[in-house]
Amino acid sequence: ETGVTQTPRHLVMGMTNKKSLKCEQHLGHNAMYWYKQSAKKPLELMFVYNFKEQTENNSVPSRFSPECPNSSHLFLHLHTLQPEDSALYLCASSQMSGTNTGELFFGEGSRLTVL
Amino acid sequence: RKEVEQDPGPFNVPEGATVAFNCTYSNSASQSFFWYRQDCRKEPKLLMSVYSSGNEDGRFTAQLNRASQYISLLIRDSKLSDSATYLCVVNTGFQKLVFGTGTRLLVSP
């Protein structure tokens, strides 16, 4: 496989469920990201990991919990979500150098619906 | 004021037309600038970086005006396959990329 892969592609969950989104990058990059894309809104940066260390948490509610076990894998654990959390969640990776993020390579996204 | 502002469109143009998109950003310390393209129900992909001197890639020309905090994208000889949403992206520093809402382009036969 090449590029950035995300699973599952679609997820429907109730507000009391616990689920996880998974992302894997095969590009040898040192940084990984979670973005949220809602209708009519710009992509919102949620989390940034650089060499497995979280370097950005963009005021994301604690019901979203990221995990980065190594530089190739990134998870987003979901717990007691709200209907307004329904969105497309995009994972991306890049080769970061200093403050230069480098080109972002996105996965196809996980479309989440919270009932 | 939004960090990155774009006209959402849609811009409806016939094949062969020239179309220009604009984008403004609020952080004067922003370091680098990009245009990404997002097709319907697909992920964003880098179209081109934007350099101070302006740069061209085939039918696409990007320009940056730091004094006015303004970025533009010009598409010449539009093709049907150019129909997509074009995202203006700004690196505000500290490893943070900020996306605009995107400008939707529809090219018709």
Coordinates of C-alpha atoms in Angstrom, one line a residue:
Chain A
E1 CA 0.0 0.0 0.0
T2 CA 1.1 3.5 -0.6
G3 CA 0.1 7.0 0.8
V4 CA -2.2 7.5 3.7
T5 CA -4.9 5.0 4.5
Q6 CA -7.8 5.5 6.9
T7 CA -10.2 3.1 8.4
P8 CA -13.1 2.8 8.6
R9 CA -14.3 4.9 5.7
H10 CA -17.7 5.3 7.2
L11 CA -18.8 5.1 10.8
V12 CA -22.2 5.5 12.5
M13 CA -22.3 5.6 16.2
G14 CA -24.6 6.5 19.1
M15 CA -23.7 9.1 21.6
T16 CA -22.7 6.6 24.3
N17 CA -20.5 4.4 22.1
K18 CA -16.7 4.2 22.1
K19 CA -15.1 3.8 18.7
S20 CA -11.7 4.6 17.1
L21 CA -10.5 5.9 13.8
K22 CA -7.2 4.6 12.4
C23 CA -4.7 6.1 10.1
E24 CA -1.5 4.7 8.6
Q25 CA 1.0 6.4 6.5
H26 CA 3.5 4.6 4.2
L27 CA 5.5 7.7 3.1
G28 CA 8.2 7.7 5.8
H29 CA 7.0 11.1 7.1
N30 CA 7.7 12.4 10.6
A31 CA 4.4 14.3 11.2
M32 CA 0.8 13.2 11.3
Y33 CA -2.4 15.3 11.7
W34 CA -6.1 15.0 12.4
Y35 CA -8.4 17.5 10.6
K36 CA -12.1 17.8 10.9
Q37 CA -14.1 18.9 7.8
S38 CA -17.7 19.9 8.3
A39 CA -20.1 21.2 5.6
K40 CA -19.6 24.9 4.7
K41 CA -16.6 25.2 7.1
P42 CA -12.9 25.2 6.5
L43 CA -10.8 22.2 7.6
E44 CA -10.1 22.5 11.3
L45 CA -6.8 21.3 12.6
M46 CA -7.4 19.1 15.7
F47 CA -4.0 17.5 16.5
V48 CA -0.5 17.4 15.3
Y49 CA 2.1 14.8 16.1
N50 CA 5.8 15.3 15.3
F51 CA 8.0 12.3 15.8
K52 CA 5.2 10.7 17.9
E53 CA 5.0 13.8 20.2
Q54 CA 1.9 15.8 20.3
T55 CA 2.8 19.4 19.3
E56 CA -0.6 20.8 18.8
N57 CA -4.0 20.4 20.4
N58 CA -6.3 22.9 18.9
S59 CA -8.7 23.2 21.9
V60 CA -10.3 20.0 21.0
P61 CA -12.9 18.6 23.5
S62 CA -11.7 15.7 25.6
R63 CA -14.2 13.3 24.0
F64 CA -11.7 13.2 21.2
S65 CA -8.5 11.4 22.3
P66 CA -5.6 10.9 19.9
E67 CA -2.9 8.3 20.1
C68 CA 0.3 8.0 18.1
P69 CA 2.2 4.8 19.0
N70 CA 4.8 5.4 16.3
S71 CA 5.4 7.8 13.4
S72 CA 3.4 5.6 10.9
H73 CA 0.2 5.2 12.9
L74 CA -2.3 7.6 14.3
F75 CA -5.6 6.9 16.1
L76 CA -8.5 9.0 17.1
H77 CA -10.5 7.5 20.0
L78 CA -14.1 8.7 20.2
H79 CA -16.2 8.6 23.3
T80 CA -19.6 10.2 24.2
L81 CA -19.7 12.2 21.0
Q82 CA -22.4 14.7 20.2
P83 CA -24.5 14.9 16.9
E84 CA -22.5 18.1 16.0
D85 CA -19.4 16.0 15.9
S86 CA -20.7 14.4 12.7
A87 CA -18.2 15.3 10.0
L88 CA -15.4 14.0 7.7
Y89 CA -12.3 13.3 9.7
L90 CA -9.1 13.6 7.6
C91 CA -5.8 12.2 8.6
A92 CA -2.7 13.7 6.9
S93 CA 1.1 13.2 7.0
S94 CA 4.0 15.4 6.0
Q95 CA 7.8 15.7 6.3
M96 CA 8.1 18.5 8.8
S97 CA 11.3 20.6 9.0
G98 CA 11.5 23.3 11.6
T99 CA 8.3 25.4 11.3
N100 CA 7.8 24.3 7.7
T101 CA 5.1 21.7 7.7
G102 CA 5.9 20.4 4.2
E103 CA 3.2 19.2 1.8
L104 CA 0.3 17.5 3.5
F105 CA -0.8 14.1 2.1
F106 CA -4.3 13.3 3.1
G107 CA -6.1 10.0 3.5
E108 CA -9.5 9.6 2.0
G109 CA -11.2 10.4 5.3
S110 CA -13.5 8.7 7.7
R111 CA -17.1 10.0 7.5
L112 CA -18.6 9.9 11.0
T113 CA -22.3 10.2 11.8
V114 CA -23.3 10.5 15.4
L115 CA -26.9 9.6 16.1
Chain B
R1 CA -11.8 38.4 11.0
K2 CA -11.1 34.9 9.7
E3 CA -7.5 33.8 9.5
V4 CA -8.0 32.9 5.8
E5 CA -10.9 34.2 3.7
Q6 CA -12.1 33.0 0.3
D7 CA -15.1 33.7 -1.8
P8 CA -17.0 30.3 -1.6
G9 CA -18.4 30.7 -5.1
P10 CA -19.5 28.8 -7.0
F11 CA -17.8 30.2 -10.0
N12 CA -19.5 28.9 -13.2
V13 CA -17.4 29.3 -16.3
P14 CA -17.5 27.8 -19.8
E15 CA -14.6 25.6 -21.0
G16 CA -11.7 27.7 -22.3
A17 CA -12.4 30.6 -20.0
T18 CA -9.9 32.2 -17.7
V19 CA -10.9 32.4 -14.0
A20 CA -9.2 33.9 -11.0
F21 CA -9.6 33.2 -7.3
N22 CA -8.5 35.4 -4.5
C23 CA -7.7 34.7 -0.9
T24 CA -6.8 37.1 2.0
Y25 CA -5.0 36.2 5.2
S26 CA -4.9 38.0 8.5
N27 CA -1.6 37.0 10.1
S28 CA 1.1 39.2 8.7
A29 CA 3.8 36.8 10.1
S30 CA 2.5 33.9 7.9
Q31 CA 5.4 32.2 6.2
S32 CA 4.3 30.1 3.3
F33 CA 1.3 29.7 1.1
F34 CA -0.4 27.0 -0.9
W35 CA -3.3 26.2 -3.1
Y36 CA -4.9 22.7 -2.6
R37 CA -7.5 21.2 -4.7
Q38 CA -10.4 19.0 -3.4
D39 CA -12.6 17.1 -5.7
C40 CA -16.2 16.2 -4.6
R41 CA -16.1 13.6 -1.8
K42 CA -12.3 13.3 -2.1
E43 CA -9.4 14.4 0.0
P44 CA -7.5 17.6 -0.6
K45 CA -4.3 17.4 -2.7
L46 CA -1.6 20.0 -3.2
L47 CA -2.0 22.0 -6.4
M48 CA 0.9 24.3 -6.0
S49 CA 2.9 26.4 -3.6
V50 CA 2.8 30.2 -3.8
Y51 CA 6.1 32.1 -4.0
S52 CA 6.7 35.8 -3.5
S53 CA 7.9 36.1 -7.1
G54 CA 4.8 34.4 -8.4
N55 CA 4.9 31.0 -10.0
E56 CA 3.4 29.2 -12.9
D57 CA 2.6 25.5 -13.6
G58 CA 1.1 25.0 -17.0
R59 CA -2.3 26.7 -17.1
F60 CA -2.1 27.7 -13.4
T61 CA -0.5 30.8 -12.1
A62 CA -0.2 31.7 -8.4
Q63 CA 0.7 35.1 -7.0
L64 CA 1.4 36.5 -3.5
N65 CA 1.2 40.1 -2.3
R66 CA 2.6 40.2 1.2
A67 CA 1.9 43.9 1.6
S68 CA -1.8 43.4 1.0
Q69 CA -1.9 39.9 2.5
Y70 CA -3.4 38.6 -0.6
I71 CA -3.0 35.4 -2.7
S72 CA -4.4 34.6 -6.1
L73 CA -4.8 31.7 -8.4
L74 CA -5.4 32.1 -12.1
I75 CA -6.5 29.2 -14.3
R76 CA -6.3 29.7 -18.0
D77 CA -8.1 27.7 -20.7
S78 CA -10.4 26.0 -18.2
K79 CA -11.1 22.3 -18.6
L80 CA -14.1 20.3 -17.4
S81 CA -11.6 18.4 -15.2
D82 CA -10.8 21.6 -13.4
S83 CA -14.2 21.5 -11.7
A84 CA -13.3 21.2 -8.0
T85 CA -13.0 23.2 -4.8
Y86 CA -9.8 25.2 -4.5
L87 CA -8.5 25.7 -1.0
C88 CA -6.2 28.5 0.0
V89 CA -3.8 27.4 2.7
V90 CA -1.5 29.5 4.9
N91 CA 1.3 28.4 7.2
T92 CA 1.0 30.8 10.1
G93 CA 4.1 29.4 11.7
F94 CA 4.6 27.0 14.6
Q95 CA 3.8 24.0 12.3
K96 CA 0.2 25.2 11.8
L97 CA -1.5 25.2 8.4
V98 CA -4.8 27.2 8.2
F99 CA -7.3 26.4 5.5
G100 CA -9.8 28.7 3.9
T101 CA -13.3 27.4 3.3
G102 CA -12.5 26.9 -0.4
T103 CA -13.8 28.3 -3.7
R104 CA -15.9 26.0 -5.8
L105 CA -15.3 26.0 -9.5
L106 CA -17.8 24.5 -12.0
V107 CA -16.6 24.4 -15.7
S108 CA -19.3 23.6 -18.1
P109 CA -19.2 22.4 -21.8

